[in-house]
CSV table of C-alpha atoms and ligand atoms in Angstrom, one decimal:
chain,number,residue,atom,x,y,z
W,1164,MET,CA,15.6,14.6,13.2
W,1165,SER,CA,17.3,11.2,12.7
W,1166,ASP,CA,20.7,10.6,11.1
W,1167,LEU,CA,19.9,11.5,7.6
W,1168,ALA,CA,18.6,15.3,8.3
W,1169,HIS,CA,21.9,16.0,9.8
W,1170,LEU,CA,24.2,15.1,7.3
W,1171,LYS,CA,25.9,17.3,5.8
W,1172,ILE,CA,25.2,16.3,2.0
W,1173,TRP,CA,22.1,19.2,2.4
W,1174,ASP,CA,23.9,21.9,2.4
W,1175,ASP,CA,24.7,21.1,-0.7
W,1176,ARG,CA,20.8,23.2,-2.3
W,1177,ALA,CA,20.6,22.3,-5.5
W,1178,ILE,CA,20.1,18.5,-3.6
W,1179,ARG,CA,17.9,20.2,-0.4
W,1180,ASP,CA,16.0,21.5,-3.1
W,1181,THR,CA,15.1,18.6,-4.9
W,1182,LEU,CA,15.3,16.1,-2.4
W,1183,SER,CA,13.0,18.2,-0.1
W,1184,TRP,CA,9.6,15.8,-0.4
W,1185,TYR,CA,11.6,13.1,-0.7
W,1186,LEU,CA,13.6,14.1,3.3
W,1187,ASP,CA,10.0,15.1,5.0
W,1188,VAL,CA,8.9,11.3,4.4
W,1189,ALA,CA,12.5,9.9,5.2
W,1190,GLU,CA,11.7,12.1,8.5
W,1191,ASN,CA,8.0,11.8,9.0
W,1192,ARG,CA,7.3,15.0,8.7
W,1193,ARG,CA,4.5,14.2,5.7
W,1194,PRO,CA,3.1,11.6,4.8
W,1195,ALA,CA,4.5,9.4,1.4
W,1196,LYS,CA,1.5,9.7,-1.3
W,1197,PHE,CA,0.5,5.9,-1.0
W,1198,ARG,CA,-0.7,7.4,2.9
W,1199,ILE,CA,-2.2,10.2,0.8
W,1200,ALA,CA,-3.4,8.1,-2.2
W,1201,ALA,CA,-5.3,5.9,0.6
W,1202,THR,CA,-7.3,9.8,1.7
W,1203,LEU,CA,-9.4,9.9,-1.7
W,1204,SER,CA,-12.7,8.0,-2.6
W,1205,PRO,CA,-13.2,6.8,-6.4
W,1206,GLU,CA,-16.6,7.7,-8.0
W,1207,ILE,CA,-16.6,4.0,-9.5
W,1208,ASP,CA,-16.2,-0.2,-7.3
W,1209,PRO,CA,-12.9,0.1,-8.9
W,1210,VAL,CA,-13.0,-4.5,-9.2
W,1211,THR,CA,-16.2,-4.0,-11.6
W,1212,SER,CA,-15.2,-1.7,-13.3
W,1213,ASP,CA,-13.0,-2.1,-17.2
W,1214,GLU,CA,-9.8,-0.7,-17.9
W,1215,ASP,CA,-11.0,2.4,-19.6
W,1216,ALA,CA,-13.8,3.5,-17.5
W,1217,LEU,CA,-10.4,2.7,-14.3
W,1218,TRP,CA,-8.3,4.6,-16.3
W,1219,ALA,CA,-10.6,7.9,-16.6
W,1220,GLU,CA,-11.4,7.8,-12.6
W,1221,LEU,CA,-7.8,8.0,-12.3
W,1222,ASP,CA,-7.9,11.4,-13.9
W,1223,ARG,CA,-9.9,12.4,-12.4
W,1224,LEU,CA,-8.9,11.6,-9.8
W,1225,THR,CA,-4.9,12.7,-10.2
W,1226,PRO,CA,-5.5,16.0,-10.0
W,1227,ILE,CA,-7.7,16.5,-6.7
W,1228,PHE,CA,-4.4,14.3,-5.4
W,1229,LEU,CA,-2.2,17.0,-6.5
W,1230,GLY,CA,-4.4,19.8,-4.6
W,1231,ARG,CA,-4.0,17.8,-1.7
W,1232,TRP,CA,-0.1,16.3,-2.2
W,1233,GLU,CA,0.6,20.3,-2.1
W,1234,ALA,CA,-1.5,21.2,0.1
W,1235,ILE,CA,0.1,18.7,2.6
W,1236,ARG,CA,3.7,19.8,1.6
W,1237,ALA,CA,2.0,23.3,3.2
W,1238,GLY,CA,1.5,21.8,6.4
W,1239,ALA,CA,-2.0,20.9,5.9
W,1240,PRO,CA,-3.2,18.1,7.9
W,1241,LEU,CA,-4.0,14.4,5.8
W,1242,PRO,CA,-7.0,13.2,5.8
W,1243,ALA,CA,-9.0,10.8,6.9
W,1244,THR,CA,-8.4,7.2,4.7
W,1245,THR,CA,-11.0,6.2,3.1
W,1246,ASP,CA,-13.4,3.2,4.4
W,1247,GLY,CA,-13.9,1.9,1.4
W,1248,LEU,CA,-11.7,2.0,-1.4
W,1249,SER,CA,-9.2,4.2,-2.6
W,1250,LEU,CA,-7.1,6.1,-5.4
W,1251,LEU,CA,-5.2,3.0,-4.7
W,1252,GLU,CA,-7.0,0.0,-5.4
W,1253,VAL,CA,-8.1,2.3,-8.9
W,1254,CYS,CA,-3.5,1.7,-8.9
W,1255,ARG,CA,-3.8,-1.7,-8.4
W,1256,GLU,CA,-6.8,-2.6,-10.4
W,1257,LEU,CA,-4.6,-0.8,-13.8
W,1258,VAL,CA,-2.3,-2.7,-13.1
W,1259,TYR,CA,-3.4,-6.9,-13.7
W,1260,ARG,CA,-5.3,-4.7,-16.0
W,1261,MET,CA,-2.5,-4.1,-18.0
W,1262,LEU,CA,-1.0,-7.1,-16.9
W,1263,ALA,CA,-3.5,-8.9,-19.2
W,1264,HIS,CA,-1.9,-7.0,-23.0
W,1265,CYS,CA,0.9,-5.4,-21.6
W,1266,ASN,CA,2.6,-2.7,-22.3
W,1267,PHE,CA,4.8,-1.6,-18.8
W,1268,CYS,CA,6.8,-1.0,-21.4
W,1269,PRO,CA,7.7,0.7,-24.9
W,1270,TRP,CA,7.9,-2.8,-25.8
W,1271,ASN,CA,4.1,-2.7,-25.4
W,1272,CYS,CA,4.1,-6.6,-26.3
W,1273,ARG,CA,0.5,-6.8,-25.5
W,1274,VAL,CA,1.3,-10.6,-24.3
W,1275,ASP,CA,-1.0,-12.1,-21.8
W,1276,ARG,CA,0.7,-12.3,-18.5
W,1277,MET,CA,-1.9,-13.6,-16.6
W,1278,ALA,CA,-2.7,-16.5,-18.5
W,1279,GLY,CA,0.9,-17.2,-18.8
W,1280,ALA,CA,1.2,-18.8,-22.2
W,1281,LYS,CA,3.2,-16.5,-24.1
W,1282,PHE,CA,5.8,-14.3,-22.9
W,1283,GLY,CA,7.6,-10.5,-24.0
W,1284,ALA,CA,10.4,-9.5,-24.5
W,1285,CYS,CA,11.5,-9.4,-20.0
W,1286,LYS,CA,10.4,-13.5,-20.5
W,1287,LEU,CA,8.3,-12.8,-17.2
W,1288,ALA,CA,4.4,-14.3,-16.2
W,1289,SER,CA,2.4,-12.7,-14.1
W,1290,ALA,CA,5.0,-13.7,-10.8
W,1291,SER,CA,7.6,-11.2,-9.6
W,1292,ARG,CA,11.0,-12.9,-8.2
W,1293,VAL,CA,13.2,-11.0,-6.0
W,1294,SER,CA,17.3,-12.0,-5.8
W,1295,SER,CA,17.7,-9.7,-2.7
W,1296,HIS,CA,16.6,-6.8,0.0
W,1297,PHE,CA,18.5,-5.4,2.0
W,1298,HIS,CA,20.2,-2.2,3.9
W,1299,HIS,CA,22.0,-0.9,0.7
W,1300,THR,CA,25.2,0.6,1.7
W,1301,GLY,CA,26.4,1.6,-1.6
W,1302,GLU,CA,23.3,4.2,-2.9
W,1303,GLU,CA,24.1,8.3,-3.3
W,1304,LEU,CA,25.2,9.6,0.4
W,1305,PHE,CA,21.5,10.7,0.5
W,1306,TYR,CA,19.7,7.3,-0.2
W,1307,ARG,CA,21.6,5.4,0.9
W,1308,GLY,CA,22.2,7.8,4.6
W,1309,THR,CA,23.4,6.2,7.7
W,1310,GLU,CA,21.0,3.6,7.6
W,1311,GLY,CA,20.7,2.1,4.8
W,1312,SER,CA,18.3,1.7,1.4
W,1313,GLY,CA,15.8,-0.8,2.0
W,1314,THR,CA,16.2,-2.5,-1.6
W,1315,ILE,CA,14.4,-5.1,-3.0
W,1316,PHE,CA,16.4,-6.7,-5.8
W,1317,PHE,CA,13.5,-8.2,-8.9
W,1318,THR,CA,15.1,-10.5,-11.2
W,1319,SER,CA,14.6,-9.7,-15.7
W,1320,CYS,CA,15.4,-6.7,-17.6
W,1321,ASN,CA,13.3,-4.9,-20.9
W,1322,MET,CA,16.5,-4.1,-21.8
W,1323,ARG,CA,20.0,-6.2,-22.7
W,1324,CYS,CA,22.7,-4.0,-21.8
W,1325,ALA,CA,25.3,-5.9,-22.5
W,1326,PHE,CA,28.0,-4.1,-19.9
W,1327,CYS,CA,25.1,-5.0,-16.7
W,1328,GLN,CA,26.6,-4.8,-14.1
W,1329,ASN,CA,24.0,-6.7,-12.4
W,1330,GLY,CA,23.8,-9.1,-15.2
W,1331,ASP,CA,23.4,-12.9,-12.4
W,1332,ILE,CA,19.0,-11.2,-12.2
W,1333,SER,CA,19.1,-8.7,-15.3
W,1334,THR,CA,19.6,-11.7,-16.8
W,1335,ASP,CA,18.2,-14.8,-15.3
W,1336,LYS,CA,15.1,-14.8,-15.0
W,1337,ASP,CA,15.2,-17.3,-12.2
W,1338,ASN,CA,17.2,-16.4,-9.7
W,1339,GLY,CA,15.9,-15.4,-6.3
W,1340,GLU,CA,12.1,-16.5,-5.4
W,1341,GLU,CA,8.8,-16.1,-6.0
W,1342,THR,CA,7.3,-13.5,-4.6
W,1343,ASP,CA,3.8,-12.0,-3.8
W,1344,PRO,CA,2.7,-8.7,-3.1
W,1345,ARG,CA,2.3,-9.8,0.8
W,1346,THR,CA,5.1,-10.8,1.0
W,1347,LEU,CA,7.3,-8.0,-1.4
W,1348,ALA,CA,4.9,-6.0,1.8
W,1349,ALA,CA,7.3,-8.0,5.0
W,1350,MET,CA,10.1,-7.2,2.6
W,1351,ALA,CA,9.7,-3.4,2.4
W,1352,TRP,CA,7.5,-3.6,6.0
W,1353,THR,CA,10.7,-5.2,7.6
W,1354,LEU,CA,12.9,-3.0,6.4
W,1355,ARG,CA,11.7,0.2,7.2
W,1356,HIS,CA,11.2,-0.8,10.4
W,1357,GLU,CA,14.5,-1.7,11.2
W,1358,GLY,CA,15.3,2.7,10.2
W,1359,CYS,CA,15.8,1.7,6.8
W,1360,HIS,CA,15.5,5.7,5.3
W,1361,ASN,CA,13.2,4.9,2.0
W,1362,ILE,CA,12.2,1.5,0.3
W,1363,ASN,CA,14.4,1.3,-2.8
W,1364,TRP,CA,12.3,-0.9,-5.6
W,1365,VAL,CA,15.1,-2.1,-8.2
W,1366,GLY,CA,16.5,-4.5,-10.5
W,1367,GLY,CA,16.8,-5.9,-13.5
W,1368,GLU,CA,14.4,-3.1,-14.3
W,1369,VAL,CA,11.5,-2.5,-11.2
W,1370,VAL,CA,8.2,-1.2,-14.3
W,1371,ILE,CA,8.0,-5.2,-15.3
W,1372,HIS,CA,7.2,-6.0,-11.7
W,1373,LEU,CA,4.8,-2.9,-11.7
W,1374,HIS,CA,1.7,-5.6,-10.7
W,1375,ALA,CA,3.4,-6.8,-7.9
W,1376,ILE,CA,5.1,-3.4,-5.9
W,1377,VAL,CA,1.6,-1.8,-6.5
W,1378,ASP,CA,-0.2,-4.4,-4.8
W,1379,ALA,CA,2.5,-4.2,-2.3
W,1380,ILE,CA,2.4,-0.5,-1.7
W,1381,THR,CA,-1.7,-0.6,-1.9
W,1382,LEU,CA,-1.2,-3.3,1.1
W,1383,LEU,CA,1.3,-1.0,3.3
W,1384,GLY,CA,-1.6,2.2,3.1
W,1385,ARG,CA,-3.9,0.2,4.4
W,1386,ASP,CA,-2.7,-0.7,7.9
W,1387,PHE,CA,-0.9,-3.9,6.1
W,1388,THR,CA,1.3,-5.3,9.6
W,1389,PRO,CA,3.0,-9.2,8.4
W,1390,THR,CA,2.1,-12.3,10.3
W,1391,GLN,CA,5.1,-14.7,11.4
W,1392,ALA,CA,4.4,-17.0,7.8
W,1393,GLU,CA,4.6,-14.1,5.9
W,1394,LEU,CA,7.7,-12.3,7.9
W,1395,ARG,CA,10.1,-16.3,7.7
W,1396,ARG,CA,9.0,-15.8,3.9
W,1397,ALA,CA,10.0,-12.2,3.2
W,1398,ARG,CA,13.6,-13.7,5.4
W,1399,LYS,CA,14.8,-15.9,2.4
W,1400,THR,CA,16.4,-13.4,0.0
W,1401,LYS,CA,17.3,-11.1,2.8
W,1402,ALA,CA,20.9,-11.2,2.3
W,1403,ASP,CA,21.7,-8.8,5.8
W,1404,ARG,CA,19.6,-11.5,7.2
W,1405,LEU,CA,22.4,-12.6,9.9
W,1406,PHE,CA,23.2,-8.4,11.0
W,1407,TRP,CA,21.8,-6.9,13.7
W,1408,PHE,CA,19.2,-4.0,13.6
W,1409,ASP,CA,17.8,-2.5,16.0
W,1410,ASP,CA,14.0,-1.9,16.6
W,1411,ALA,CA,13.3,1.1,14.7
W,1412,SER,CA,9.5,0.9,15.0
W,1413,ASP,CA,9.1,4.9,16.2
W,1414,LYS,CA,10.9,5.8,12.8
W,1415,ALA,CA,8.5,3.6,10.5
W,1416,LEU,CA,5.6,5.8,11.4
W,1417,TYR,CA,3.2,8.8,10.5
W,1418,GLU,CA,0.1,9.6,12.4
W,1419,GLY,CA,0.5,5.6,13.9
W,1420,LYS,CA,0.3,4.6,10.6
W,1421,PHE,CA,3.1,3.4,8.3
W,1422,ASN,CA,5.2,5.2,6.2
W,1423,ALA,CA,8.3,5.5,4.1
W,1424,PRO,CA,9.2,7.1,1.1
W,1425,MET,CA,8.9,5.0,-1.9
W,1426,LEU,CA,11.8,5.0,-4.6
W,1427,TRP,CA,12.0,4.0,-7.7
W,1428,ASN,CA,15.1,3.8,-8.6
W,1429,SER,CA,15.2,2.2,-13.3
W,1430,ASN,CA,16.0,2.3,-16.2
W,1431,PHE,CA,13.0,4.8,-17.4
W,1432,PHE,CA,12.2,2.4,-20.9
W,1433,ILE,CA,8.7,2.9,-19.5
W,1434,THR,CA,5.5,3.8,-21.1
W,1435,LEU,CA,3.4,7.3,-20.0
W,1436,GLU,CA,0.6,4.5,-18.8
W,1437,SER,CA,2.8,3.5,-16.0
W,1438,MET,CA,4.3,6.8,-15.4
W,1439,LYS,CA,0.6,8.2,-14.6
W,1440,ILE,CA,0.4,5.1,-12.1
W,1441,LEU,CA,4.0,5.9,-10.1
W,1442,ARG,CA,2.9,9.5,-9.8
W,1443,VAL,CA,0.8,8.9,-7.1
W,1444,LEU,CA,2.8,6.5,-5.4
W,1445,THR,CA,6.3,7.6,-5.9
W,1446,ASP,CA,7.8,9.8,-4.0
W,1447,VAL,CA,11.6,10.0,-4.9
W,1448,TRP,CA,12.2,8.9,-9.0
W,1449,LEU,CA,16.1,7.3,-9.5
W,1450,PRO,CA,16.5,7.4,-13.4
W,1451,ASP,CA,19.6,5.8,-14.8
W,1452,PHE,CA,19.6,8.7,-18.7
W,1453,LYS,CA,22.7,5.6,-19.9
W,1454,PHE,CA,22.4,7.1,-23.5
W,1455,GLY,CA,22.8,9.5,-26.0
W,1456,PRO,CA,20.5,10.2,-29.5
W,1457,GLY,CA,22.5,7.2,-31.9
W,1458,ARG,CA,23.0,4.2,-32.4
W,1459,CYS,CA,24.3,3.2,-28.9
W,1460,ALA,CA,21.1,2.1,-27.1
W,1461,MET,CA,20.6,-0.4,-30.0
W,1462,THR,CA,24.0,-1.7,-30.3
W,1463,LEU,CA,25.2,-2.3,-27.0
W,1464,ALA,CA,21.1,-2.5,-25.2
W,1465,LYS,CA,19.5,-3.8,-28.1
W,1466,THR,CA,16.8,-0.6,-27.1
W,1467,PRO,CA,14.4,1.4,-30.0
W,1468,TRP,CA,12.8,4.0,-28.6
W,1469,TYR,CA,15.6,4.3,-25.8
W,1470,TRP,CA,16.5,8.7,-26.4
W,1471,GLU,CA,12.4,9.6,-26.5
W,1472,THR,CA,11.4,7.5,-23.8
W,1473,VAL,CA,13.9,8.7,-21.5
W,1474,THR,CA,14.0,12.3,-22.7
W,1475,ARG,CA,10.5,12.6,-21.9
W,1476,ASN,CA,10.0,10.6,-19.2
W,1477,LEU,CA,13.0,13.0,-16.9
W,1478,ALA,CA,11.4,15.9,-19.0
W,1479,LEU,CA,7.6,14.9,-17.1
W,1480,ILE,CA,8.8,14.1,-13.3
W,1481,ALA,CA,10.6,17.8,-13.5
W,1482,ASP,CA,7.8,19.7,-14.9
W,1483,TRP,CA,5.2,16.9,-12.5
W,1484,GLY,CA,7.2,19.0,-10.1
W,1485,GLU,CA,9.1,15.7,-8.5
W,1486,ASP,CA,11.2,14.7,-6.3
W,1487,TYR,CA,14.6,13.3,-8.7
W,1488,SER,CA,17.9,12.0,-9.1
W,1489,ILE,CA,19.5,10.7,-12.4
W,1490,ARG,CA,22.8,8.5,-12.8
W,1491,HIS,CA,24.6,8.9,-15.6
W,1492,LEU,CA,27.3,6.3,-16.5
W,1493,VAL,CA,30.5,6.8,-18.1
W,1494,MET,CA,31.5,4.0,-20.9
W,1495,PRO,CA,34.6,4.2,-22.5
W,1496,ASN,CA,34.6,4.9,-25.8
W,1497,HIS,CA,31.5,6.4,-25.3
W,1498,VAL,CA,32.2,10.0,-23.8
W,1499,GLU,CA,31.6,12.0,-27.4
W,1500,CYS,CA,28.7,9.9,-28.7
W,1501,CYS,CA,26.6,9.1,-25.2
W,1502,THR,CA,27.3,11.2,-21.3
W,1503,TYR,CA,28.1,14.6,-24.0
W,1504,PRO,CA,24.9,13.6,-25.8
W,1505,VAL,CA,23.0,13.1,-22.1
W,1506,LEU,CA,25.1,15.8,-20.1
W,1507,LYS,CA,24.2,18.5,-22.4
W,1508,TRP,CA,20.3,17.4,-22.6
W,1509,ILE,CA,19.9,17.4,-19.2
W,1510,ALA,CA,21.5,21.4,-18.9
W,1511,GLU,CA,19.2,22.3,-21.7
W,1512,ARG,CA,15.9,21.0,-20.5
W,1513,VAL,CA,16.6,19.8,-16.7
W,1514,PRO,CA,19.1,22.4,-15.3
W,1515,ALA,CA,18.4,21.8,-11.3
W,1516,ALA,CA,18.3,17.7,-11.3
W,1517,PRO,CA,21.1,16.8,-9.4
W,1518,ILE,CA,23.5,13.9,-10.7
W,1519,ASN,CA,25.9,11.1,-10.5
W,1520,VAL,CA,28.4,11.5,-13.4
W,1521,MET,CA,29.8,8.4,-11.7
W,1522,ALA,CA,32.6,6.0,-13.0
W,1523,GLN,CA,32.5,2.7,-11.8
W,1524,PHE,CA,32.0,1.1,-15.2
W,1525,HIS,CA,33.8,-1.9,-14.9
W,1526,PRO,CA,33.7,-4.9,-17.9
W,1527,ASP,CA,31.2,-7.4,-17.4
W,1528,ASN,CA,28.8,-9.4,-18.7
W,1529,PHE,CA,28.7,-10.2,-22.4
W,1530,CYS,CA,31.9,-7.6,-22.4
W,1531,ASP,CA,33.5,-8.9,-19.3
W,1532,PRO,CA,36.6,-11.0,-21.5
W,1533,ALA,CA,37.2,-13.0,-18.5
W,1534,SER,CA,33.7,-14.6,-18.9
W,1535,ASP,CA,32.0,-17.7,-21.4
W,1536,LYS,CA,29.4,-15.3,-21.7
W,1537,TYR,CA,32.1,-12.3,-23.6
W,1538,ARG,CA,31.6,-11.4,-27.4
W,1539,ASP,CA,34.2,-9.9,-29.3
W,1540,ARG,CA,31.3,-7.5,-30.4
W,1541,TYR,CA,31.9,-5.5,-27.9
W,1542,ALA,CA,35.1,-5.5,-28.1
W,1543,ASP,CA,35.2,-1.3,-27.2
W,1544,ILE,CA,33.6,-1.3,-24.6
W,1545,ALA,CA,35.6,-4.4,-22.6
W,1546,ARG,CA,37.7,-1.9,-20.7
W,1547,ARG,CA,37.3,0.7,-17.8
W,1548,PRO,CA,37.3,4.6,-18.5
W,1549,THR,CA,40.2,6.1,-18.5
W,1550,PRO,CA,41.1,8.5,-16.5
W,1551,ALA,CA,41.4,11.0,-19.6
W,1552,GLU,CA,37.9,10.2,-20.2
W,1553,LEU,CA,36.0,10.6,-17.0
W,1554,GLU,CA,38.1,14.0,-16.5
W,1555,LYS,CA,37.1,15.1,-20.3
W,1556,SER,CA,33.1,13.2,-18.7
W,1557,TRP,CA,33.2,15.6,-15.7
W,1558,ARG,CA,35.2,18.9,-17.2
W,1559,ARG,CA,31.9,19.0,-19.7
W,1560,ALA,CA,29.5,18.9,-16.5
W,1561,ARG,CA,30.8,21.2,-15.0
W,1562,GLU,CA,31.1,23.7,-18.0
W,1563,LEU,CA,26.9,23.3,-18.6
W,1564,GLY,CA,27.0,23.9,-14.8
W,1565,LEU,CA,25.4,21.3,-13.9
W,1566,LYS,CA,24.7,19.6,-10.0
W,1567,PHE,CA,26.6,17.0,-9.7
W,1568,GLU,CA,30.1,17.4,-7.9
W,1569,THR,CA,28.9,16.9,-4.5
W,1570,THR,CA,27.0,13.4,-5.7
W,1571,THR,CA,29.7,12.2,-7.4
W,1572,PHE,CA,32.4,13.2,-5.1
W,1573,GLU,CA,31.2,12.4,-1.7
W,1574,ARG,CA,33.6,8.9,-1.3
W,1575,CYS,CA,36.1,11.1,-2.7
W,1576,ASP,CA,37.6,13.4,-4.8
W,1577,THR,CA,38.1,13.6,-8.3
W,1578,LEU,CA,41.7,12.3,-7.2
W,1579,GLY,CA,40.5,9.4,-5.2
W,1580,MET,CA,41.5,11.2,-1.9
W,1581,PRO,CA,38.3,10.1,1.3
W,1582,ALA,CA,35.3,12.8,1.1
W,1583,LEU,CA,35.3,15.6,4.0
W,1584,LEU,CA,33.4,14.9,7.2
W,1585,ASN,CA,30.0,13.6,5.6
W,1586,MET,CA,28.0,14.2,9.3
R,1453,SF4,S1,7.1,-5.1,-19.5
R,1453,SF4,FE1,7.9,-4.2,-21.2
R,1453,SF4,S2,8.8,-6.4,-21.8
R,1453,SF4,FE2,7.6,-7.2,-20.5
R,1453,SF4,S3,6.1,-8.2,-21.3
R,1453,SF4,FE3,5.2,-6.3,-20.5
R,1453,SF4,S4,5.6,-4.9,-22.1
R,1453,SF4,FE4,7.0,-7.0,-22.7
């Protein structure tokens, strides 16, 4: 057992119950979903089939996949990987078909990103750029563990949050390095071989890079080993490349093949089509739930259909029996309109979910008065939340019986005192 499984945070039953698959995969007691997907043979040739046939094949294979996943959860052995193509290639072909009339997210821009002549709301063609990748030690304890979360940061976004705390990469689509799927797979491979507990796909927003990520995961499910040239390319964006990490190759394998939980760290502004593909590849989900059902998603993030999309997707992963935790960032002057309805919805619809009710909002991007980008219309969020706003948010979460305290206060208690021993 690694240090991750020894952490005291697993004593919290809500966390242990909701993240048990993730922990088993992180510990290599179980194969990641992409390894299971690699064992399922399609009845069609994914490469030559049209998109309708691919969707029908995904619909046919998904219940078979879920039956196999359940059996493996219960201790059944992993069947052999297919000799030919598999459910992985069905997913890969589908995302490239979607890219030609992009509907990865609800903007449903329908632009041909392969051609790259017109751009949608994310401003991207088919190329993906990575800003940085590294052992992230700032994520929730069950993700960062002792060795870090293997985080890969992509550029650009499909939302326009005025307060974005990652504005340098979400608003600058040209940040970082252009990265092909083999280089992406090399990044994930390296991070896991250095001991990271998971591969954390994040941005900006990740769904706008769905094709590149699914392609990279497909490679990882197909005995991918990076070449020296690919490792060198990957290293260009490795923010912690000057640090020394022990070789943890023995912790990157299940039955002798690459294994790692895939963590989908997203704003959850995602179409149902994208969700259906991610279902067979994602081991643990980390969605943001930012805005209430009123106008705030429009006024602060220029995002229509926010509430209905994010609540639909949250309900889906709960009903699908997925592993997940939720993040909610408390915003100044938005406790009544955003925090309260978000917490109420969670209590009514997904009460078992671990939640991080976060206090770290600071004025950034277009709501930072010290920045040239500052706009007066964001004056109501141009400050940190007050202690009173935070306290009433946490009080409401407590009154609703939400599972938030272990996750929210694992670094410090509500008075800011360091938490007691984590291990
Ligand atoms: S990812 Fe979303 S915003 Fe970008 S082109 Fe596709 S549908 Fe439009």
